[in-house]
XYZ file of C-alpha atoms in Angstrom:
530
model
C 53.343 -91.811 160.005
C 56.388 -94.111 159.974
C 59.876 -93.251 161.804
C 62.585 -91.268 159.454
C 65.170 -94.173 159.882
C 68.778 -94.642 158.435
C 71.574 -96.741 158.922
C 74.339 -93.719 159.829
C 73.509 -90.692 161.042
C 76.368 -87.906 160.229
C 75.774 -84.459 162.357
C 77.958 -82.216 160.923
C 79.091 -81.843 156.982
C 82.727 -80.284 157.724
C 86.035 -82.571 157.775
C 84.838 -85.053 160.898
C 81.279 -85.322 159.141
C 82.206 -85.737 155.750
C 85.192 -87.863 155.850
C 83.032 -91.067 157.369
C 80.324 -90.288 156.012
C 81.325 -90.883 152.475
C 83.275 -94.084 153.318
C 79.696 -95.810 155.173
C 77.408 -94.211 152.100
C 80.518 -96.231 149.949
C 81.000 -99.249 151.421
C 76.573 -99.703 150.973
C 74.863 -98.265 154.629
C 72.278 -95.524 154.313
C 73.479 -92.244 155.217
C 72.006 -89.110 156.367
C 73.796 -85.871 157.456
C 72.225 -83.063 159.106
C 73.550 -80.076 158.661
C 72.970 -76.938 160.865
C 74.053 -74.009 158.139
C 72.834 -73.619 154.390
C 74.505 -75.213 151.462
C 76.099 -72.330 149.123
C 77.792 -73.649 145.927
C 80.236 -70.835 144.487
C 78.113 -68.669 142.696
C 76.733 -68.209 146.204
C 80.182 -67.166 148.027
C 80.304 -62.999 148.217
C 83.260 -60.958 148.240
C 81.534 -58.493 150.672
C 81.641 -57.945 154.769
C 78.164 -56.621 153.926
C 75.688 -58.295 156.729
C 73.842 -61.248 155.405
C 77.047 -62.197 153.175
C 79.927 -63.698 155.319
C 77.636 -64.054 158.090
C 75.470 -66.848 156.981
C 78.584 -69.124 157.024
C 80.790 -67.955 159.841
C 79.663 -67.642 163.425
C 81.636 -65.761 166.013
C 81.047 -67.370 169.205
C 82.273 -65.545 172.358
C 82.763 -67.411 175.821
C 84.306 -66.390 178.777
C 88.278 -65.337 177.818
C 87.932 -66.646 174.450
C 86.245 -66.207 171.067
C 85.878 -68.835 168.533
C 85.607 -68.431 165.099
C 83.571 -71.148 163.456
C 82.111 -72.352 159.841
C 78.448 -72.561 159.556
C 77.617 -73.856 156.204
C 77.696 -77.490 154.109
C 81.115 -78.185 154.134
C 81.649 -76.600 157.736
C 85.292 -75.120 158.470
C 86.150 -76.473 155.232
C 84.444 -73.949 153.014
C 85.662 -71.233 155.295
C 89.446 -72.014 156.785
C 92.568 -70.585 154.966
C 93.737 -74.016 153.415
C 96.879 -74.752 155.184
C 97.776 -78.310 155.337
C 100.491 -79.557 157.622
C 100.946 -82.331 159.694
C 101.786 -82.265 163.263
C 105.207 -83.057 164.337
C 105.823 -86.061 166.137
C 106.393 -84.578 169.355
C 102.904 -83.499 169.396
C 101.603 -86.847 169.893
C 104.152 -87.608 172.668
C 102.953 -84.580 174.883
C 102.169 -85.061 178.109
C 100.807 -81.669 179.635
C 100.616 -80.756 183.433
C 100.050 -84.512 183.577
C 102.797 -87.378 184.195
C 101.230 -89.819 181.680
C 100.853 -89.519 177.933
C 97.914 -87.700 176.598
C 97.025 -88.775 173.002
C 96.377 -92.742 172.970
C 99.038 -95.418 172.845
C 98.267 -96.070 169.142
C 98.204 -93.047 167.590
C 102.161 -91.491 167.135
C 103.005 -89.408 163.877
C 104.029 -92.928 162.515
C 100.649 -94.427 163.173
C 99.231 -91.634 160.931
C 100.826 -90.837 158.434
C 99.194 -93.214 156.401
C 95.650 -91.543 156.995
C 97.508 -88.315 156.460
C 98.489 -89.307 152.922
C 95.144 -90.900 152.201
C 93.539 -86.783 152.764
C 96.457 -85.421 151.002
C 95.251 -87.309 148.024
C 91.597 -87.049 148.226
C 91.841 -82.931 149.040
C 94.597 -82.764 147.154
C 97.011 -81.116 148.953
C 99.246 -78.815 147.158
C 103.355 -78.389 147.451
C 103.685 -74.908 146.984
C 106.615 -72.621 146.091
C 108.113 -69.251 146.231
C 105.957 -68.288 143.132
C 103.103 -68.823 145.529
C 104.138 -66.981 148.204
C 101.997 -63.825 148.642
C 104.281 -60.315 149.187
C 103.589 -60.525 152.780
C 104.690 -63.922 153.302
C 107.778 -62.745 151.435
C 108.732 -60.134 153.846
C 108.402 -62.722 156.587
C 110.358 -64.975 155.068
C 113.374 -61.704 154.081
C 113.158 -60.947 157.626
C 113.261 -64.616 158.908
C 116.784 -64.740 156.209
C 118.000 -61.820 157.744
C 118.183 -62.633 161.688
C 119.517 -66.624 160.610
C 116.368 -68.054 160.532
C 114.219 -70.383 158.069
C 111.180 -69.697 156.408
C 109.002 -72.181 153.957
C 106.341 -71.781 151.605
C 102.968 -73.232 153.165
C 101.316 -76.394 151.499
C 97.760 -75.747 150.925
C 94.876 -77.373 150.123
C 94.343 -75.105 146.965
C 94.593 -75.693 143.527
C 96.840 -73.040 142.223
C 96.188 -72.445 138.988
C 92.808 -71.479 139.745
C 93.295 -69.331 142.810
C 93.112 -65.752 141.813
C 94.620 -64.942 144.941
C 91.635 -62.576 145.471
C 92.058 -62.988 149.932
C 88.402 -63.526 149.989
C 88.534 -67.369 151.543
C 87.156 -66.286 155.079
C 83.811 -66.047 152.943
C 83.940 -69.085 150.916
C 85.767 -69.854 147.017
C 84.056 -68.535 144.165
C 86.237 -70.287 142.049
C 86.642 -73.356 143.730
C 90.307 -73.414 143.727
C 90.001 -73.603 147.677
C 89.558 -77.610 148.107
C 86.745 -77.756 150.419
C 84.435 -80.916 151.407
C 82.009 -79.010 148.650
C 84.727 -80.706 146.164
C 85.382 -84.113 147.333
C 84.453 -86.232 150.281
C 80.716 -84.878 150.050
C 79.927 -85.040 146.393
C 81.282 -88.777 146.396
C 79.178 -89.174 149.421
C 76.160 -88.236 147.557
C 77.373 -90.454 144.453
C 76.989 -93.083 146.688
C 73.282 -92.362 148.026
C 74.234 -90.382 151.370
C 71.467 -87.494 151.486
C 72.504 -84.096 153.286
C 69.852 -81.726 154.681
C 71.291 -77.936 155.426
C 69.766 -75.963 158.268
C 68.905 -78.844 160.417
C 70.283 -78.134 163.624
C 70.328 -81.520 166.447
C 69.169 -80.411 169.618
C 69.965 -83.965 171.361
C 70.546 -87.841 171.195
C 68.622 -90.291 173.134
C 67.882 -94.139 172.479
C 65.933 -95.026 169.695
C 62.363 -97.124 170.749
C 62.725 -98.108 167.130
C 63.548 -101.766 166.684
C 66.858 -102.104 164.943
C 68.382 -98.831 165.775
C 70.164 -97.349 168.053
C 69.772 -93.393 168.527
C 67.429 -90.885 168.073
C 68.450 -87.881 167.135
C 66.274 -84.896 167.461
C 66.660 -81.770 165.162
C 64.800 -78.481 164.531
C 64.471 -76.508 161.203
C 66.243 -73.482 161.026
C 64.680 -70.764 158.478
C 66.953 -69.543 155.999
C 66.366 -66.000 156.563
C 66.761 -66.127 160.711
C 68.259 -69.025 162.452
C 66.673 -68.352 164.979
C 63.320 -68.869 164.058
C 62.640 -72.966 163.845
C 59.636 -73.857 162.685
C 59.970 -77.298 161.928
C 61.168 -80.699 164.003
C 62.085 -84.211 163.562
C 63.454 -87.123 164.872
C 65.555 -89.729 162.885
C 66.693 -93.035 164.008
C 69.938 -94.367 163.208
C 72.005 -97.659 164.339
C 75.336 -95.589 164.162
C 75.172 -91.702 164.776
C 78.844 -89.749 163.871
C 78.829 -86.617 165.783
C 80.788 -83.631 164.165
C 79.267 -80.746 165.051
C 82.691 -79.330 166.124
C 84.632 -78.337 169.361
C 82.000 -76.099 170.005
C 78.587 -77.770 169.238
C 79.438 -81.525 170.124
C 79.898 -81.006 173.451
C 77.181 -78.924 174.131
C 74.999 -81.491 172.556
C 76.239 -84.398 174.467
C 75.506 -82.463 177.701
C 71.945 -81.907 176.579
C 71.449 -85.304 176.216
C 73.414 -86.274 179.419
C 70.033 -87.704 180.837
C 68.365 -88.981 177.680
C 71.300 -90.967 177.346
C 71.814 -92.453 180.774
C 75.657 -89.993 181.745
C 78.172 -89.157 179.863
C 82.157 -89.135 180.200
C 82.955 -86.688 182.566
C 85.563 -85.502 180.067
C 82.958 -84.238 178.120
C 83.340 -80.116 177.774
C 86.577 -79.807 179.533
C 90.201 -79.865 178.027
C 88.927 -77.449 175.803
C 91.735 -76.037 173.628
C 92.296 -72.937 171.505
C 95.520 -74.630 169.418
C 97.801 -72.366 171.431
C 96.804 -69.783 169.051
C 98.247 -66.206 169.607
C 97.572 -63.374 167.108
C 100.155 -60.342 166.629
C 100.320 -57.509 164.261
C 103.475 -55.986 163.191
C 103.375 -52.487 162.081
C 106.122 -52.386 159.244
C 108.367 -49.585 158.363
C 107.710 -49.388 154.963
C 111.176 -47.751 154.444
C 112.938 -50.310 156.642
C 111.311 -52.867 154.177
C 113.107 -50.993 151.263
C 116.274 -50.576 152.763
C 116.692 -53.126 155.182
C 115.386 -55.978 153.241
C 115.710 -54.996 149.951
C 112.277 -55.201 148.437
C 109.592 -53.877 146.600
C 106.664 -54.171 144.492
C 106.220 -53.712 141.007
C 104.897 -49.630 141.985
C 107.535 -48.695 143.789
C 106.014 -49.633 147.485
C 108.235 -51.612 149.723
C 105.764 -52.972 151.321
C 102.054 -52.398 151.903
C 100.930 -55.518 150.950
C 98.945 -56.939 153.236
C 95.665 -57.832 151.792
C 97.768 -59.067 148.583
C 97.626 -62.715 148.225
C 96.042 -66.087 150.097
C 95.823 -65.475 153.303
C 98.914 -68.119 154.796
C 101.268 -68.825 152.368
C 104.405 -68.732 154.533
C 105.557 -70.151 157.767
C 108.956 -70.621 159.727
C 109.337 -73.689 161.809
C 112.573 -73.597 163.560
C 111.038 -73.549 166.693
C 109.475 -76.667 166.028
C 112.184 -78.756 168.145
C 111.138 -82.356 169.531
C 114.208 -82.024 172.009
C 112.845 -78.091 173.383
C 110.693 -78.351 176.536
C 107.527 -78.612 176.643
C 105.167 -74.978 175.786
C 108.464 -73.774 174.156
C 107.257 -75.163 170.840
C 105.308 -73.195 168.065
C 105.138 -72.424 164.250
C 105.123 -68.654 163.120
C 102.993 -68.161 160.398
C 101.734 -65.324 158.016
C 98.490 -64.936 158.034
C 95.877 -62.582 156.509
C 92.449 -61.425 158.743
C 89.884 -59.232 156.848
C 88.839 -56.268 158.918
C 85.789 -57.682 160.475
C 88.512 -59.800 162.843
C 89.891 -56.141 164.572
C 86.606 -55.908 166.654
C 87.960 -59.620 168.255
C 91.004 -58.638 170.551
C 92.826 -55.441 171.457
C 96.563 -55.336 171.506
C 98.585 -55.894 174.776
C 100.248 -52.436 174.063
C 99.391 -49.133 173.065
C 97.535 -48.166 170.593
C 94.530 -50.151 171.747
C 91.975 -50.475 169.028
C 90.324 -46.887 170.400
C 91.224 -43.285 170.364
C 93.268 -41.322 167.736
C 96.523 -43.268 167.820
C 94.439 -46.681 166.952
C 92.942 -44.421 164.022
C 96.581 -43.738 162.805
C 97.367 -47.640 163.200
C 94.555 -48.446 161.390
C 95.110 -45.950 158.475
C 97.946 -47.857 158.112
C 96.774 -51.608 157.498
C 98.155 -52.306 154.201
C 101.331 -51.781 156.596
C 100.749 -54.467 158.707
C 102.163 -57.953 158.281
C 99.901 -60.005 160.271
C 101.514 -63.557 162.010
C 100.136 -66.196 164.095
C 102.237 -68.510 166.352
C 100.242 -71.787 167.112
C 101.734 -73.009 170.603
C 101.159 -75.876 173.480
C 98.688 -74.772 175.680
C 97.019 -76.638 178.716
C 93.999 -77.468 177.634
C 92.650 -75.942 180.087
C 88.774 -74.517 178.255
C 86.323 -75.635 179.825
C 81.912 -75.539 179.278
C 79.488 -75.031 181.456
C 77.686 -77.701 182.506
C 74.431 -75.621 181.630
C 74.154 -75.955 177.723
C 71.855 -73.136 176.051
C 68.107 -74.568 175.399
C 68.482 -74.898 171.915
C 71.619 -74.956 169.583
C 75.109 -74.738 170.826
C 75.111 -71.164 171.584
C 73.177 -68.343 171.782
C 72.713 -66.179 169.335
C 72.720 -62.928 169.993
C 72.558 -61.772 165.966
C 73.337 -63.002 162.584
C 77.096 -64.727 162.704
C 77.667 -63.815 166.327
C 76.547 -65.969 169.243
C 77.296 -66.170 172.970
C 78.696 -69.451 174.113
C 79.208 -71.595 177.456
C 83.175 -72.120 177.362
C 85.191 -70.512 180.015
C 88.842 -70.227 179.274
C 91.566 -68.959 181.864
C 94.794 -69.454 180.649
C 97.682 -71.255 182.526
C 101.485 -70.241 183.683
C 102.457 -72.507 181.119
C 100.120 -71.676 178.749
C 101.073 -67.769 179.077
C 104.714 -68.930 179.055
C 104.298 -70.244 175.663
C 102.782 -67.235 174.272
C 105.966 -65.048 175.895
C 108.145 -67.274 174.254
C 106.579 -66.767 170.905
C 106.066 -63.013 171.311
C 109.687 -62.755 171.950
C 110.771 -64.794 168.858
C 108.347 -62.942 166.700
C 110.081 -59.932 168.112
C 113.618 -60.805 167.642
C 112.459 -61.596 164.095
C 110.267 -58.297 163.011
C 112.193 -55.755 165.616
C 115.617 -56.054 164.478
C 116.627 -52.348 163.604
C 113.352 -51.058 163.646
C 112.006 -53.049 160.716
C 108.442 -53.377 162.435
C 106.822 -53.218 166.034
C 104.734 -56.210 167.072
C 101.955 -55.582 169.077
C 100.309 -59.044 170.268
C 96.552 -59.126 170.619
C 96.008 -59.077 174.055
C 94.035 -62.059 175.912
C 93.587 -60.179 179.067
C 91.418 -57.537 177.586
C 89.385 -59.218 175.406
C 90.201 -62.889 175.587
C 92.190 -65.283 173.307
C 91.210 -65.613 169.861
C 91.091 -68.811 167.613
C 89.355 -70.843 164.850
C 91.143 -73.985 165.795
C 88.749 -74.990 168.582
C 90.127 -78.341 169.628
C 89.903 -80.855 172.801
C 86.312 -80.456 174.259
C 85.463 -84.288 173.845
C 88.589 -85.462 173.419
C 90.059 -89.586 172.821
C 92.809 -91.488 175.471
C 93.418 -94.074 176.687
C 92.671 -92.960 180.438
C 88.729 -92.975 181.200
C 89.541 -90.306 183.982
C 90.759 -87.499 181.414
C 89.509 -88.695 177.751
C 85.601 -88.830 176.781
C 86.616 -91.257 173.236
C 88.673 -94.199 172.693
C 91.437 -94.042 169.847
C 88.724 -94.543 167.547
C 86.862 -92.115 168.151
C 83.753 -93.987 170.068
C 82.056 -92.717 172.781
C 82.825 -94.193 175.972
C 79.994 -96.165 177.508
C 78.016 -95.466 174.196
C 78.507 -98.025 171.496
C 77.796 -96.730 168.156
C 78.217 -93.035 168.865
C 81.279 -91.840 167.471
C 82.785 -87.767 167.587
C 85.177 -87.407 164.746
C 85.637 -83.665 164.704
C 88.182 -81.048 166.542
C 86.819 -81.824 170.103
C 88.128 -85.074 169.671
C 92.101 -83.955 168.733
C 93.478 -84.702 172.816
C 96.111 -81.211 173.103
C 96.974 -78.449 170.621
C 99.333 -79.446 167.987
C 101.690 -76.590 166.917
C 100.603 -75.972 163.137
C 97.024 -75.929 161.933
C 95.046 -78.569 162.508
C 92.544 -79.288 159.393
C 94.672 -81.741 158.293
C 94.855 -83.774 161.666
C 91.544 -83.901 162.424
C 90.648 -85.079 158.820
C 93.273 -88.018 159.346
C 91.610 -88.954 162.658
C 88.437 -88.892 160.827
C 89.783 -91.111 157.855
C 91.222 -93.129 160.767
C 87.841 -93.811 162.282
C 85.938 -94.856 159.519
C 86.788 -98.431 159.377
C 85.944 -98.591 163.103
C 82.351 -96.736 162.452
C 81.982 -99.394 159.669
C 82.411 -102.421 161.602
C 79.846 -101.217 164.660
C 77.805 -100.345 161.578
C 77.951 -103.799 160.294
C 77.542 -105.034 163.872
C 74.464 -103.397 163.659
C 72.961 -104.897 160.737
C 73.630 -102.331 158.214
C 74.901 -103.827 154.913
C 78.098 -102.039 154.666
C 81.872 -102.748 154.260
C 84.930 -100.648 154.160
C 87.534 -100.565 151.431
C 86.679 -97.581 149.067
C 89.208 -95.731 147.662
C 89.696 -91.993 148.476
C 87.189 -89.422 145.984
C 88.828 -88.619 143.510
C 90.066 -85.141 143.027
C-alpha cells in the first residue's frame, strides 16, 4: 500500500490551523488537516449542559494550579470562544518580564501588525459594535464605570449582529451562525481550494519522513465518535511542511513526544506557559442599589438581574490600559458571561465558598451576579512536565474533562497584578454598596483560563523562545506552530485576534519553505471572503 502523502500538513483546524492552511491550499500545495474533535455544522450546536452536548466540543483540562478551558471540534476555539476581537496595545509587545531584554521578537511591535490585524478583521469580519449591542449586564458595568469617573466601551466582536439572537449559548457553538467562526471563512475557502480536513484524528507524534520528497511523518490515531478514548484506527501521513496548531495545550505535549523521533527539541518547549493574566470575579449586585444608585431598569420592573441576558462580553473598560504604568499594573476589565457548568472551576477567595448554605443563597441569586474578567501581565511562569501522557495531550478522565501535565505556581508579580485588578474592580462595583466582588480564588482551586498562551513560544533569544518570528521551529526547518503557544507573554485583552494575525503573519513564510520544498505553491490570495 502506498504512503498517505501531502504537500502541508495542518494539525489543528482552529485560528493557527486554519489561517495557513487556506493560504498554502490557495496559493496551489496539497493540504491536509487533521483534526482531533468532530466537525458539527449548526444544526449540530445544542443549547443544553446535558452530557454528550457541550462536551463533545469543549474539554476542561486541569493541571497543577490551573484549569484550561479548551475547544475540541473543527474550527477549534473558534466555534467555542465568546467573539471578542481586540488588538493588543502596543506596550504588550514591548514587555520585558522578570527578564532585562525584550521578550516578543525585534520585528513584531503593534506597528508591525497591524496590517495582519486588518487582513483578519476583514476575512472574520469583525464587527464595531454599539450601545444597542450592549447586553443589560454590560450596561451596568459600564453605569457603574460612569459613576466612579471611569470609561467603559462597547466590545467589537467577531459576530454578525443582525443575526445574533443574543440567546448566551456561544460556549456550545452558533446555531445561527452569527458567531464568525473558522466554520464560516478561512476553512470553507480552504476546502474551495482542495485542502481536505479529517475530524477525530488525533497526532500522537512527528518524526522524519523515510519518504523521498518529504519531510515529516506525522502519526495519528482514530478517535471513535462516541468515546474518544477508544482509537481504533492509525495512520501515518507524510508531508514536506507540517503547521502545528494543536493549541497551548496539545502542541507542546506533542513536540515532547516526539523529542527523540525528531533528534531534541528547543528547550523552551512546555515552559513560559501563560494563562493571559486571566482573573475571574463575581460581583453580587444589590439589585436595589442598581435602581437607585444607577438609575436603571428593565422593561419588568427589575433593576437588574440580568445576567444570562445577552452575548456573553459585550462591554469592557480600558483605562487601565496605560503604556506609561509599570509593568503587571496593566489589565482590561471586562463583562463577561459563564454558564453554570464554569462554578465547579474555582471557589471564591472569600466567603461564601461554593459549599454550605450561604453558597446556596449566593447561588439562588445568579441572575444577580454581574460577572467580570480582568486579563493582566503575568510571568509566564506555566510550565509541562517533561513526561507527556502516552497518547493525546491529556488524559482523559471522562467526556470534556481531562487531566493535564502543566504545573502553574504563580509569581509575586503575577499575584501583584491580580491585587491590583481586584482592587480596581472593587473601587468600581463597591462604591456605596452597589455590589460585593468576590474573586475566584487561585489558591484553592487554581487559576482559571481559556486563553492558554506561551508554551512554545517565538524570540529572538534561542535560550528562552522555542520559534523564530515566523513561527518556525528552531532547529526544524519546515515545522511551523502557529497557534496560542506561540504568542511570547500575556497580552492584556483577549487574544483570538492576535494569534490569528501571527498566523496570517506566518503564512507567507510557511509558503516559501513550502516552495523550497518542491510543492507548487505561491502566496498572494486575498482574504475569504465574508
Amino acid at each position: 500500500m502506498s504512503a498517505q502523502t501531502t504537500d502541508v500538513l495542518v494539525i489543528g483546524s482552529g485560528f493557527g490551523g486554519a489561517i495557513p492552511a487556506y493560504y498554502l491550499a490557495a496559493g496551489g500545495a496539497r493540504v491536509t488537516i487533521l483534526e482531533r474533535g468532530p466537525r458539527l455544522a449548526a444544526d449540530d450546536f445544542a443549547h443544553s449542559l446535558q452530557l454528550g452536548t457541550y462536551n463533545r466540543i469543549v474539554d476542561v483540562v486541569r493541571g497543577e494550579g490551573i484549569a484550561v478551558v479548551t475547544g475540541n471540534c473543527v474550527g477549534g476555539g473558534s466555534v467555542v470562544y465568546f467573539a471578542a476581537s481586540l488588538r493588543a496595545p502596543a506596550f504588550v509587545f514591548e514587555r520585558r518580564g522578570g527578564t532585562a531584554r525584550r521578550i516578543w521578537p525585534a520585528a513584531i511591535t503593534r506597528a508591525a501588525l497591524d496590517p495582519w490585524y486588518d487582513r483578519v478583521e476583514e476575512a472574520l469580519p469583525v464587527t464595531r459594535t454599539d450601545w444597542s449591542d450592549v447586553s443589560y449586564a454590560g450596561g451596568v458595568l459600564a453605569a457603574a464605570c460612569r459613576r466612579t469617573g471611569h470609561t467603559c466601551n462597547p466590545v467589537p466582536v467577531a459576530v454578525d449582529t443582525d443575526r445574533c439572537t443574543n440567546c448566551n449559548w456561544m460556549l456550545s457553538g452558533c446555531r445561527f451562525d452569527a458567531k464568525r467562526s473558522m466554520l464560516l471563512n478561512y476553512l470553507p475557502a480552504a476546502e474551495a481550494h482542495g485542502a481536505t480536513i479529517h475530524p477525530l484524528h488525533e497526532v500522537q507524534s512527528i518524526s522524519p519522513s523515510p519518504v523521498s520528497g518529504h519531510r515529516y511523518a506525522v502519526s495519528y490515531t482514530v478517535l471513535d465518535p462516541d468515546d474518544y478514548t477508544c482509537t481504533p484506527t492509525t495512520g501515518t501521513i507524510h508531508a514536506k511542511v507540517v503547521v502545528l496548531a494543536a493549541g497551548a495545550v496539545g502542541t507542546p505535549v506533542i513536540l515532547q513526544r516526539s523529542a527523540l523521533l525528531l533528534g531534541g527539541i528547543p528547550a523552551a518547549v512546555g515552559r513560559y506557559f501563560s494563562g493571559n493574566g486571566d482573573r475571574v470575579s463575581v460581583a453580587d449586585v444589590n439589585e436595589d442599589k442598581v435602581r437607585t444608585l444607577l438609575g436603571l431598569s428593565r422593561p419588568d420592573g427589575a433593576p437588574y438581574q440580568g445576567l444570562p441576558i445577552g452575548r456573553p462580553i459585550t462591554a469592557a473598560t480600558y483605562d487601565y490600559l496605560d503604556a506609561e504604568a509599570p509593568e503587571y499594573s496593566r489589565f482590561s476589565l471586562q463583562q463577561i458571561y459563564f454558564p453554570s457548568l464554569t462554578n465547579v472551576l474555582a471557589q471564591t477567595a472569600d466567603p461564601p465558598h461554593w459549599f454550605g448554605i450561604p453558597a446556596r443563597a449566593l447561588r439562588s441569586r445568579w441572575k444577580s451576579w454581574l460577572t467580570l474578567l480582568a486579563m493582566t501581565e503575568d510571568d509566564n511562569e506555566g510550565t509541562f512536565s517533561a513526561i507527556p501522557p502516552l497518547t493525546g495531550s491529556f488524559t482523559r478522565l471522562a467526556p470534556g474533562l481531562g487531566l493535564g501535565t502543566m504545573t502553574y505556581r504563580p509569581t509575586t508579580r503575577t499575584r501583584d497584578g491580580w491585587r491590583t485588578a481586584d482592587q480596581a474592580l472593587r473601587g468600581i462595583l463597591e462604591k456605596d454598596g452597589l455590589a460585593q466582588v468576590r474573586p475566584w480564588s487561585e489558591d484553592v482551586a487554581g487559576a482559571v483560563t481559556a486563553h492558554p498562551l506561551g508554551s512554545a513560544r517565538m524570540g529572538d533569544t534561542a535560550a528562552t523562545s522555542a520559534l523564530t518570528d515566523t513561527g518556525e521551529l528552531r532547529g526544524h526547518q519546515g515545522l511551523f506552530i502557529t497557534d496560542g503557544s506561540a504568542v511570547p507573554t500575556s497580552l492584556t485583552v483577549n487574544p483570538s485576534l492576535t494569534i490569528a494575525a501571527l498566523a496570517e503573519r506566518a503564512a507567507p513564510a510557511i509558503t516559501r519553505r513550502a516552495a523550497q520544498t518542491g510543492a507548487e505553491v505561491r502566496y498572494g490570495a486575498p482574504v475569504p471572503s465574508p
